[in-house]
Coordinates of C-alpha atoms in Angstrom, one line a residue:
M1068 CA -4.0 23.9 28.3
Q1069 CA -3.4 27.2 27.1
F1070 CA -4.1 27.9 23.3
F1071 CA -5.1 30.8 21.3
Y1072 CA -8.2 30.5 18.9
I1073 CA -7.4 32.7 15.8
K1074 CA -10.0 33.8 13.4
S1075 CA -7.7 36.6 11.8
L1076 CA -4.2 36.5 10.7
Q1077 CA -3.7 40.1 11.9
E1078 CA -4.5 38.8 15.5
I1079 CA -0.6 37.2 15.6
D1080 CA 2.6 37.9 13.8
L1081 CA 3.5 34.3 12.8
I1082 CA 6.6 34.7 11.4
K1083 CA 7.8 36.2 14.8
Y1084 CA 5.9 33.8 16.7
F1085 CA 7.6 30.7 15.7
D1086 CA 11.6 29.9 15.3
K1087 CA 11.6 28.2 11.9
A1088 CA 14.7 26.6 12.4
R1089 CA 13.0 24.4 14.8
P1090 CA 10.0 22.0 14.2
I1091 CA 6.6 23.2 14.5
F1092 CA 3.8 20.6 15.5
F1093 CA 1.2 20.4 13.1
D1094 CA -2.2 19.0 13.0
T1095 CA -5.8 19.6 11.3
E1096 CA -9.4 19.0 11.6
T1097 CA -11.1 18.4 8.5
V1098 CA -14.9 18.2 7.4
G1099 CA -15.0 14.8 5.5
L1100 CA -12.5 12.4 4.6
Y1101 CA -9.7 14.1 2.7
G1102 CA -12.4 17.1 2.7
R1103 CA -12.2 20.9 3.6
T1104 CA -9.7 21.8 6.3
R1105 CA -11.5 23.4 9.3
L1106 CA -8.8 23.9 11.7
V1107 CA -5.0 24.2 11.7
Q1108 CA -3.3 23.5 14.9
L1109 CA 0.2 24.9 15.6
Y1110 CA 2.5 24.3 18.5
Q1111 CA 6.2 24.7 19.4
S1112 CA 7.9 24.0 22.7
S1113 CA 7.7 26.9 25.0
K1114 CA 4.9 28.6 23.2
D1115 CA 1.1 28.4 23.4
A1116 CA -0.7 26.2 20.9
L1117 CA -2.6 28.0 18.0
I1118 CA -5.8 27.1 16.5
F1119 CA -6.4 28.6 13.1
D1120 CA -10.0 28.6 12.0
C1121 CA -10.1 28.2 8.1
F1122 CA -13.7 29.0 7.8
Y1123 CA -12.6 32.7 8.8
I1124 CA -9.1 32.9 7.5
N1125 CA -7.6 32.5 4.1
I1126 CA -5.9 29.1 4.2
E1127 CA -3.5 30.2 1.4
D1128 CA -2.1 33.2 3.6
L1129 CA -1.4 30.4 6.2
K1130 CA 0.1 28.2 3.8
Y1131 CA 2.6 31.1 2.3
L1132 CA 3.6 31.4 6.2
L1133 CA 4.4 28.1 6.8
K1134 CA 5.7 27.2 3.6
D1135 CA 9.8 27.5 4.9
C1136 CA 9.0 25.6 8.1
Y1137 CA 9.7 21.9 9.3
L1138 CA 6.2 20.5 10.1
I1139 CA 5.8 17.5 12.2
G1140 CA 2.2 15.7 12.1
H1141 CA 0.8 12.4 13.2
N1142 CA -0.1 10.8 9.7
I1143 CA 1.1 14.0 8.1
H1144 CA 0.3 12.5 4.8
Y1145 CA -3.3 12.5 5.5
D1146 CA -3.2 16.3 6.7
L1147 CA -1.2 17.3 3.5
S1148 CA -3.7 15.1 1.0
C1149 CA -6.8 17.1 2.1
E1150 CA -8.5 19.5 -0.3
N1151 CA -6.9 22.6 0.9
F1152 CA -3.4 21.4 1.4
R1153 CA -3.1 19.4 -1.8
N1154 CA -0.1 20.3 -4.2
W1155 CA 1.5 22.2 -1.5
L1156 CA 4.7 21.2 0.7
P1157 CA 6.3 22.8 3.4
R1158 CA 10.3 22.8 3.4
A1159 CA 10.4 19.7 5.4
I1160 CA 8.2 17.2 7.1
G1161 CA 8.4 14.6 10.5
D1162 CA 5.7 12.2 11.4
T1163 CA 4.8 11.0 14.8
L1164 CA 2.9 8.0 13.5
I1165 CA 6.1 6.9 11.6
M1166 CA 8.2 7.6 14.7
S1167 CA 5.8 5.3 16.8
T1168 CA 6.0 2.3 14.6
Y1169 CA 9.7 2.4 15.3
L1170 CA 9.5 3.3 19.1
W1171 CA 6.7 0.9 20.0
P1172 CA 6.3 -1.8 17.3
T1173 CA 4.7 -3.9 19.8
L1174 CA 1.3 -1.6 20.1
Q1175 CA -1.7 -2.7 18.3
S1176 CA -2.6 0.9 17.1
F1177 CA -0.6 3.9 16.5
S1178 CA -3.7 6.4 17.0
L1179 CA -3.0 9.5 19.2
S1180 CA -5.5 7.9 21.5
N1181 CA -3.8 4.8 22.0
I1182 CA -0.2 6.2 22.3
A1183 CA -1.6 9.1 24.8
E1184 CA -2.6 6.1 26.9
H1185 CA 0.6 4.2 26.5
L1186 CA 2.4 7.3 27.5
N1187 CA 0.1 7.6 30.4
L1188 CA -1.1 11.0 29.3
G1189 CA -5.0 10.2 30.0
K1190 CA -7.6 9.1 27.4
K1191 CA -8.8 11.2 24.6
T1192 CA -12.2 12.4 24.1
D1193 CA -14.6 11.5 21.1
E1194 CA -14.8 15.2 19.7
G1195 CA -12.7 14.0 16.8
K1196 CA -15.8 12.4 15.4
S1197 CA -17.8 15.5 16.0
D1198 CA -19.3 18.0 13.2
W1199 CA -16.5 20.2 12.1
S1200 CA -18.7 22.1 9.8
I1201 CA -20.5 24.2 12.6
Y1202 CA -19.5 27.6 12.5
N1203 CA -19.7 28.1 16.2
L1204 CA -17.3 25.2 17.5
T1205 CA -17.6 24.3 21.0
E1206 CA -15.0 24.8 23.8
E1207 CA -14.6 20.9 24.0
Q1208 CA -13.7 20.7 20.4
L1209 CA -11.3 23.5 20.5
S1210 CA -9.5 21.6 23.4
Y1211 CA -9.3 18.4 21.7
A1212 CA -7.8 20.2 18.7
A1213 CA -5.4 21.7 21.1
R1214 CA -4.5 18.7 23.1
D1215 CA -3.8 16.8 19.8
V1216 CA -1.1 19.0 18.4
L1217 CA 0.6 19.1 22.0
L1218 CA 0.8 15.4 22.1
L1219 CA 2.9 15.1 19.0
E1220 CA 5.7 16.8 21.2
N1221 CA 5.6 14.0 23.8
I1222 CA 6.3 11.5 21.1
Y1223 CA 8.8 13.4 19.5
K1224 CA 10.7 13.8 22.6
E1225 CA 10.7 10.0 23.0
F1226 CA 11.8 9.6 19.5
N1227 CA 15.0 11.9 20.2
K1228 CA 15.7 10.0 23.0
T1229 CA 17.1 7.3 20.7
D1230 CA 19.2 7.1 17.7
L1231 CA 16.2 5.9 15.2
A1232 CA 16.3 9.1 13.3
K1233 CA 19.5 7.6 11.6
N1234 CA 17.5 4.8 10.9
T1235 CA 17.7 4.0 7.1
A1236 CA 14.2 2.6 6.8
Y1237 CA 12.9 5.5 9.0
Q1238 CA 14.6 8.0 6.6
L1239 CA 13.4 6.4 3.6
D1240 CA 9.5 6.5 5.1
I1241 CA 9.9 10.3 5.4
K1242 CA 11.1 11.2 2.2
S1243 CA 8.7 8.5 0.5
T1244 CA 5.9 10.3 2.3
M1245 CA 7.1 13.7 0.6
L1246 CA 7.5 12.4 -2.8
A1247 CA 4.4 10.6 -2.7
L1248 CA 2.6 14.0 -1.7
E1249 CA 3.6 14.9 -5.0
Y1250 CA 3.5 12.2 -7.2
Q1251 CA -0.3 11.2 -6.0
N1252 CA -1.5 14.2 -7.9
R1253 CA -0.2 13.6 -11.1
G1254 CA -2.9 10.8 -11.7
L1255 CA -3.8 8.6 -14.7
N1256 CA -5.5 9.5 -17.9
V1257 CA -8.7 7.7 -18.8
S1258 CA -9.6 6.8 -22.3
S1259 CA -13.5 6.8 -23.0
K1260 CA -13.0 4.7 -26.1
N1261 CA -11.2 2.0 -24.3
A1262 CA -13.7 2.2 -21.4
A1263 CA -16.9 2.0 -23.8
K1264 CA -15.0 -1.1 -25.4
L1265 CA -14.2 -2.9 -22.3
A1266 CA -18.1 -2.3 -21.0
R1267 CA -19.4 -4.2 -24.1
E1268 CA -17.1 -6.9 -23.4
F1269 CA -18.1 -7.5 -20.0
K1270 CA -21.7 -6.7 -20.7
K1271 CA -21.6 -9.7 -23.4
K1272 CA -19.9 -12.0 -20.8
L1273 CA -22.6 -11.4 -18.6
K1274 CA -25.3 -12.0 -21.0
E1275 CA -23.4 -15.2 -22.1
I1276 CA -23.4 -16.7 -18.5
K1277 CA -26.5 -19.0 -18.2
L1278 CA -27.7 -18.4 -14.9
P1279 CA -31.3 -17.9 -13.5
A1280 CA -32.6 -14.6 -14.6
D1281 CA -33.9 -13.8 -11.1
L1282 CA -30.9 -14.9 -9.3
N1283 CA -29.0 -12.0 -7.3
I1284 CA -25.2 -13.3 -7.7
N1285 CA -24.4 -10.8 -5.2
S1286 CA -26.8 -12.0 -2.6
P1287 CA -25.3 -14.6 -0.2
K1288 CA -28.5 -15.9 0.8
Q1289 CA -30.0 -16.3 -2.9
V1290 CA -26.8 -18.1 -3.9
T1291 CA -26.5 -20.5 -1.3
E1292 CA -30.1 -21.4 -1.7
F1293 CA -29.6 -21.8 -5.3
L1294 CA -26.4 -24.0 -4.9
S1295 CA -27.8 -26.0 -2.1
K1296 CA -30.7 -26.7 -4.5
V1297 CA -28.4 -27.7 -7.4
A1298 CA -26.0 -29.9 -5.3
G1299 CA -28.6 -31.6 -3.2
Y1300 CA -27.0 -30.6 0.2
E1301 CA -26.7 -27.5 2.2
I1302 CA -24.1 -25.2 1.2
K1303 CA -23.3 -22.4 4.0
S1304 CA -21.4 -20.1 2.0
S1305 CA -21.0 -18.0 -1.3
S1306 CA -17.6 -16.6 -0.4
E1307 CA -15.0 -16.9 -3.5
E1308 CA -13.1 -19.5 -1.3
S1309 CA -16.1 -21.5 -0.7
L1310 CA -17.1 -21.3 -4.3
A1311 CA -13.6 -22.5 -5.4
E1312 CA -14.1 -25.6 -3.0
L1313 CA -17.3 -26.8 -4.6
D1314 CA -17.4 -29.0 -7.9
L1315 CA -20.3 -27.4 -9.4
K1316 CA -20.3 -25.7 -13.0
E1317 CA -22.9 -23.4 -11.5
A1318 CA -20.5 -22.2 -8.8
E1319 CA -18.0 -21.4 -11.5
L1320 CA -20.4 -19.3 -13.3
I1321 CA -21.4 -17.5 -10.2
K1322 CA -17.8 -16.6 -9.8
E1323 CA -17.6 -15.5 -13.4
A1324 CA -20.5 -13.3 -13.3
R1325 CA -19.5 -11.6 -10.2
A1326 CA -16.1 -11.0 -11.6
A1327 CA -17.9 -9.3 -14.9
F1328 CA -20.5 -7.5 -12.5
K1329 CA -17.5 -6.1 -10.6
H1330 CA -15.5 -5.1 -13.9
L1331 CA -18.6 -3.1 -15.1
T1332 CA -19.0 -1.5 -11.6
F1333 CA -15.4 -0.2 -12.0
I1334 CA -15.7 0.7 -15.4
E1335 CA -18.8 2.9 -15.0
D1336 CA -16.9 4.9 -12.1
F1337 CA -13.7 5.4 -13.9
K1338 CA -15.6 6.5 -17.4
Q1339 CA -17.0 9.6 -15.9
H1340 CA -13.4 11.2 -15.5
K1341 CA -10.6 12.2 -18.0
Q1342 CA -8.3 11.4 -15.1
V1343 CA -8.3 9.8 -11.8
F1344 CA -6.0 9.8 -8.9
S1345 CA -5.4 7.7 -5.5
F1346 CA -4.2 9.0 -2.4
I1347 CA -1.1 6.9 -2.0
N1348 CA 0.5 6.3 1.5
P1349 CA 4.3 4.7 1.4
R1350 CA 3.4 3.2 4.8
G1351 CA 0.0 2.5 5.1
A1352 CA 0.2 -1.1 5.7
K1353 CA 1.4 -2.5 8.8
T1354 CA 4.6 -3.8 6.9
G1355 CA 5.4 -0.4 5.5
R1356 CA 4.0 -1.3 2.0
F1357 CA 2.2 1.1 0.1
A1358 CA -1.8 1.6 0.6
A1359 CA -4.0 3.6 -1.6
K1360 CA -7.3 5.0 -0.7
G1361 CA -10.0 7.4 -2.6
G1362 CA -12.2 10.1 -1.1
D1363 CA -15.8 10.3 -0.3
T1364 CA -16.3 14.2 -0.8
P1365 CA -18.0 15.7 -4.0
Q1366 CA -14.6 17.3 -4.8
D1367 CA -12.9 13.6 -4.4
L1368 CA -15.0 11.5 -6.8
N1369 CA -12.2 11.0 -9.5
Y1370 CA -9.9 9.4 -6.3
F1371 CA -9.9 5.9 -6.1
N1372 CA -8.1 2.9 -4.4
L1373 CA -6.0 2.1 -7.5
Q1374 CA -4.5 -1.2 -5.9
Q1375 CA -7.8 -2.5 -6.3
I1376 CA -7.9 -2.2 -10.2
P1377 CA -8.4 -5.5 -11.9
V1378 CA -5.6 -6.7 -14.3
K1379 CA -8.0 -6.7 -17.3
L1380 CA -9.1 -2.9 -16.9
K1381 CA -5.8 -1.6 -16.9
S1382 CA -6.2 -0.9 -20.5
I1383 CA -9.0 1.9 -19.7
F1384 CA -6.2 4.0 -18.8
A1385 CA -4.5 5.2 -22.0
F1386 CA -3.8 7.7 -24.7
N1387 CA -4.5 7.9 -28.2
P1388 CA -1.8 7.0 -30.9
G1389 CA 0.9 9.5 -30.5
E1390 CA -0.6 11.7 -27.8
G1391 CA 1.3 10.1 -24.9
Y1392 CA 3.0 7.2 -23.3
Y1393 CA 2.6 5.1 -20.1
V1394 CA 6.0 3.5 -19.0
C1395 CA 5.5 0.7 -16.7
A1396 CA 7.7 -1.6 -14.7
D1397 CA 7.1 -4.2 -11.9
Y1398 CA 9.6 -6.3 -10.0
P1399 CA 9.3 -9.6 -11.3
A1400 CA 9.0 -12.2 -8.4
L1401 CA 10.3 -9.9 -5.9
E1402 CA 9.3 -11.9 -3.0
I1403 CA 11.4 -15.0 -4.5
W1404 CA 14.4 -12.5 -5.0
L1405 CA 14.1 -11.3 -1.7
S1406 CA 13.8 -14.6 0.2
G1407 CA 17.0 -15.8 -1.9
A1408 CA 18.7 -12.9 -0.4
F1409 CA 17.3 -13.2 3.2
I1410 CA 17.8 -17.0 3.6
N1411 CA 20.3 -18.2 1.0
D1412 CA 18.6 -21.0 0.1
E1413 CA 21.1 -23.2 -2.0
F1414 CA 18.5 -24.6 -4.6
M1415 CA 16.7 -21.1 -4.9
T1416 CA 19.8 -19.2 -5.4
S1417 CA 21.7 -21.3 -7.7
A1418 CA 18.6 -20.7 -10.1
L1419 CA 18.5 -17.0 -9.6
K1420 CA 22.4 -16.4 -10.2
E1421 CA 22.0 -18.6 -13.3
R1422 CA 18.8 -16.4 -14.3
E1423 CA 16.8 -19.7 -14.8
D1424 CA 13.2 -19.8 -14.6
L1425 CA 13.0 -21.2 -10.8
H1426 CA 9.2 -22.4 -11.4
T1427 CA 10.2 -24.7 -14.3
R1428 CA 13.5 -25.9 -12.3
F1429 CA 11.2 -26.7 -9.5
A1430 CA 8.7 -28.4 -11.7
A1431 CA 11.3 -30.3 -13.2
R1432 CA 12.5 -31.9 -9.6
L1433 CA 8.8 -32.0 -8.7
F1434 CA 8.0 -34.3 -11.7
N1435 CA 11.4 -36.0 -12.2
K1436 CA 12.0 -34.9 -15.7
P1437 CA 14.5 -32.6 -17.8
E1438 CA 13.7 -29.0 -17.4
E1439 CA 13.1 -28.7 -21.3
E1440 CA 10.3 -31.2 -20.9
V1441 CA 8.3 -29.4 -18.3
E1442 CA 4.8 -28.7 -19.3
K1443 CA 2.7 -25.4 -18.8
L1444 CA 0.5 -27.0 -16.3
E1445 CA 3.5 -28.8 -14.3
R1446 CA 5.2 -25.0 -14.1
R1447 CA 1.7 -23.6 -12.9
I1448 CA 1.9 -26.1 -10.2
A1449 CA 5.4 -25.5 -9.1
K1450 CA 4.6 -21.6 -9.2
A1451 CA 1.8 -22.3 -7.0
C1452 CA 4.0 -24.2 -4.4
N1453 CA 7.0 -21.7 -4.8
F1454 CA 4.7 -18.8 -3.6
S1455 CA 2.0 -20.5 -1.4
L1456 CA 4.6 -22.4 0.9
L1457 CA 7.5 -19.7 1.0
Y1458 CA 6.0 -18.8 4.4
G1459 CA 5.4 -21.9 6.1
S1460 CA 1.8 -22.5 4.7
G1461 CA 0.3 -26.3 5.3
A1462 CA -0.8 -28.7 2.9
N1463 CA -4.0 -27.6 3.4
T1464 CA -3.6 -24.0 2.3
L1465 CA -1.5 -25.0 -0.6
E1466 CA -4.9 -27.1 -1.7
K1467 CA -7.3 -24.3 -1.1
I1468 CA -4.8 -21.8 -3.2
M1469 CA -4.6 -24.3 -6.1
K1470 CA -8.6 -24.8 -6.1
A1471 CA -8.8 -20.7 -6.3
Q1472 CA -6.3 -21.2 -9.2
G1473 CA -8.3 -23.7 -11.1
L1474 CA -6.5 -26.7 -10.4
K1475 CA -9.0 -28.8 -8.6
D1476 CA -8.3 -31.9 -10.3
I1477 CA -4.9 -32.3 -8.6
A1478 CA -5.5 -30.2 -5.8
A1479 CA -5.6 -33.3 -3.6
N1480 CA -2.0 -33.9 -4.4
A1481 CA -0.8 -31.0 -2.4
P1482 CA 0.5 -32.9 0.8
M1483 CA 2.7 -34.6 -1.9
Y1484 CA 4.0 -31.6 -3.5
R1485 CA 4.6 -29.8 -0.2
K1486 CA 6.9 -32.6 0.9
V1487 CA 8.7 -32.4 -2.0
W1488 CA 9.2 -28.5 -2.0
L1489 CA 10.4 -28.8 1.7
D1490 CA 13.0 -31.8 0.6
T1491 CA 14.1 -29.4 -2.2
Y1492 CA 14.5 -25.7 -0.5
K1493 CA 16.1 -27.4 2.6
D1494 CA 17.8 -24.1 3.7
I1495 CA 14.1 -22.4 3.7
A1496 CA 12.4 -25.6 5.2
G1497 CA 15.2 -25.1 8.3
A1498 CA 14.2 -21.4 8.7
I1499 CA 10.5 -22.4 8.8
Q1500 CA 11.1 -24.9 11.3
N1501 CA 13.1 -22.5 13.3
E1502 CA 10.3 -20.2 13.4
Y1503 CA 7.6 -22.7 14.3
D1504 CA 9.7 -23.9 17.1
Y1505 CA 10.1 -20.5 18.3
F1506 CA 6.2 -19.7 18.5
N1507 CA 5.8 -22.9 20.2
Q1508 CA 7.5 -21.4 23.2
Y1509 CA 6.5 -17.7 22.5
T1510 CA 3.7 -15.2 21.2
S1511 CA 5.5 -12.8 19.4
K1512 CA 8.9 -11.8 18.0
I1513 CA 10.3 -8.4 16.7
V1514 CA 11.4 -9.1 13.1
Y1515 CA 13.4 -6.5 10.6
S1516 CA 13.3 -5.4 7.0
A1517 CA 16.6 -5.4 5.2
L1518 CA 17.0 -1.7 6.1
G1519 CA 15.9 -1.9 9.6
R1520 CA 12.2 -1.5 10.0
P1521 CA 10.9 -3.4 13.2
L1522 CA 7.9 -5.4 12.8
N1523 CA 5.8 -7.4 15.5
A1524 CA 5.0 -10.7 14.5
T1525 CA 2.7 -12.8 16.2
S1526 CA 3.2 -16.3 14.2
A1527 CA 5.4 -18.0 12.3
N1528 CA 3.8 -17.1 9.1
E1529 CA 4.3 -13.6 9.9
A1530 CA 7.9 -13.9 11.1
L1531 CA 9.0 -15.3 7.7
N1532 CA 6.6 -12.9 5.4
Y1533 CA 7.0 -9.6 7.2
P1534 CA 10.7 -9.0 6.3
I1535 CA 10.2 -10.0 2.6
Q1536 CA 6.8 -7.7 2.3
S1537 CA 8.6 -4.5 4.0
S1538 CA 11.8 -4.9 2.2
G1539 CA 9.9 -5.3 -1.3
A1540 CA 8.3 -1.9 -0.3
E1541 CA 11.8 -0.7 0.3
C1542 CA 12.9 -1.7 -2.8
T1543 CA 10.3 0.4 -4.5
K1544 CA 10.7 3.7 -2.3
V1545 CA 14.6 3.6 -2.8
A1546 CA 13.8 3.1 -6.8
I1547 CA 11.4 6.4 -6.6
A1548 CA 14.0 8.2 -4.6
L1549 CA 16.5 7.5 -7.0
L1550 CA 14.5 8.6 -10.0
H1551 CA 13.4 11.9 -8.0
K1552 CA 17.3 12.6 -7.5
N1553 CA 17.7 12.3 -11.2
G1554 CA 15.1 14.5 -12.3
Y1555 CA 12.4 12.0 -13.3
K1556 CA 8.9 12.4 -12.3
I1557 CA 6.5 9.1 -11.8
N1558 CA 2.7 9.1 -11.4
V1559 CA 1.6 6.2 -9.6
T1560 CA 3.0 3.3 -7.8
I1561 CA 0.8 0.2 -7.1
H1562 CA 2.1 -2.3 -4.9
D1563 CA 5.8 -2.8 -6.0
S1564 CA 5.1 -1.2 -9.4
I1565 CA 6.2 2.3 -10.9
C1566 CA 4.3 4.1 -13.5
A1567 CA 5.5 7.2 -15.6
I1568 CA 3.8 9.2 -18.1
A1569 CA 6.1 10.4 -21.0
A1570 CA 4.8 13.0 -23.9
T1571 CA 7.0 11.7 -26.7
E1572 CA 8.4 8.2 -27.7
K1573 CA 11.9 9.6 -27.2
E1574 CA 11.0 11.0 -23.6
A1575 CA 9.6 7.3 -23.2
Q1576 CA 12.6 5.6 -24.0
E1577 CA 14.5 7.7 -21.8
Y1578 CA 12.2 7.3 -18.7
A1579 CA 12.3 3.4 -19.3
Q1580 CA 15.9 3.2 -19.2
A1581 CA 15.9 5.3 -16.1
I1582 CA 13.1 3.4 -14.3
K1583 CA 15.0 0.2 -15.2
N1584 CA 18.4 1.0 -13.8
C1585 CA 16.7 2.8 -10.6
M1586 CA 14.8 -0.3 -9.8
E1587 CA 17.7 -2.8 -10.4
E1588 CA 20.1 -0.3 -8.3
A1589 CA 17.3 -0.1 -5.5
Y1590 CA 17.2 -4.0 -5.0
A1591 CA 20.9 -4.1 -5.0
Y1592 CA 21.2 -1.6 -2.5
V1593 CA 18.5 -3.1 -0.2
I1594 CA 19.9 -6.6 0.1
K1595 CA 23.8 -5.4 0.5
D1596 CA 23.6 -6.6 4.2
L1597 CA 21.7 -9.7 3.6
P1598 CA 23.1 -13.2 3.7
C1599 CA 22.9 -13.6 -0.2
S1600 CA 24.0 -10.0 -1.2
V1601 CA 25.2 -11.0 -4.7
L1602 CA 21.9 -11.5 -6.6
R1603 CA 21.0 -9.3 -9.1
L1604 CA 17.6 -9.2 -10.8
N1605 CA 16.4 -7.8 -14.1
V1606 CA 13.6 -5.3 -14.3
E1607 CA 11.6 -5.4 -17.7
V1608 CA 9.9 -2.1 -18.6
N1609 CA 6.8 -1.8 -20.7
V1610 CA 6.5 1.4 -22.9
S1611 CA 2.7 1.7 -24.4
N1612 CA -0.2 4.2 -25.0
E1613 CA -2.1 1.9 -22.4
Y1614 CA -1.3 1.2 -18.9
T1615 CA 0.2 -2.3 -18.2

């Protein structure tokens, strides 16, 4: 393996060495997660690999030379999110990790190590976990770094043997990655005033919860021993699911105390910063959904996994009146709307087409009464059924979910609710049965999102769920791309929601209309080739000085 280890940019004329019209394979080695870049490895076919040591050269000079290049990395979102590459982008990007998910969807892992074995290129060594902060790198470390970037060409060549580059979902992944690398650096404003107010509220809540003063609510051992003593029989688990199953007042109090403690922990972390950020990967989840991460270096203490924010803490992200506005929107019941498009169930789509509340309509069927007489609790039960049973869950799962949602007293009726649900949604029931029949004979199946992402399902539930989850992400990705095309910048996306910040109320209202239009247009585009392509959902946008 031939490579050049470079400690000075004067050692090579990079502009003449690489052909900028062709892809350049790109990799990095970093000190810490999302930390300082130690090495930058570059490779182009018919050339020797170059390894630039950024402890000796000015990485800004290297970035300047690469700004007009087409770089292909493996999980390039990570490389370009790291400390030294943040807020910088080349002319174009490609990603062999994303390519691999389309080429070999049945692989258990898309790491370079696993792909190298899959392509019979041998096993990778473990130097990736070694100390990249030492000044004198070993020959083994340099060889490891060079081999990584050389492997990328093998994946790229396999990809180019197919027509997958034309796949709409793949193109959307690349576009979404490029956009995320920009908007993930815009962040959310933190209100110290709101943080203090929320802290007082949750501290008061903790004081009001009557539990033994010496009980550590986060200790499984202490909690199970305490509850066993109260119950008079052995309780083996203190998980949230187990606590929800227990008919004990003390179990509910422990759940409440844990929630308050968790909220306070978030507040303590957030209130130290004026702004917080998240590394947002548009295909970080298996289904192609967005994933968010925080950092672990001193420079990234204000980077958090914003997907984990409890709903009750959203108001911590706020502006003083008149100083700024959050413009936020989420797709309403997107899983329901996509299931209607995929399966075209008569009961479901009739309600969606008529813009009727599906939960109320099913509650009327479930409890045999007119829709206008449906009570709030009955609608809650219907909603639990609609979301829990959509992907083929059984009565036991529905019962557990109902208990977790505070419906313990009626959770025992889950078998009856499920039967009525299946009798009502006949087309969905047929789709569920088809998947169970398939998996009685086979162990896996490739299913597809609306725009063509291949996904390896290993159960009936996954076969029903994966296309919906993946298509939901596609709706958000298309909406963000449309906003960008029309000149609108967003600040964050969490799951299927989109949030932007505007300076004035006038600008906020303009953003609100743009976000609404783009999200609705995106849904229509994503479902255009599905069995029920005529559905049109309505997106509501909220404008406030607080994040909602």
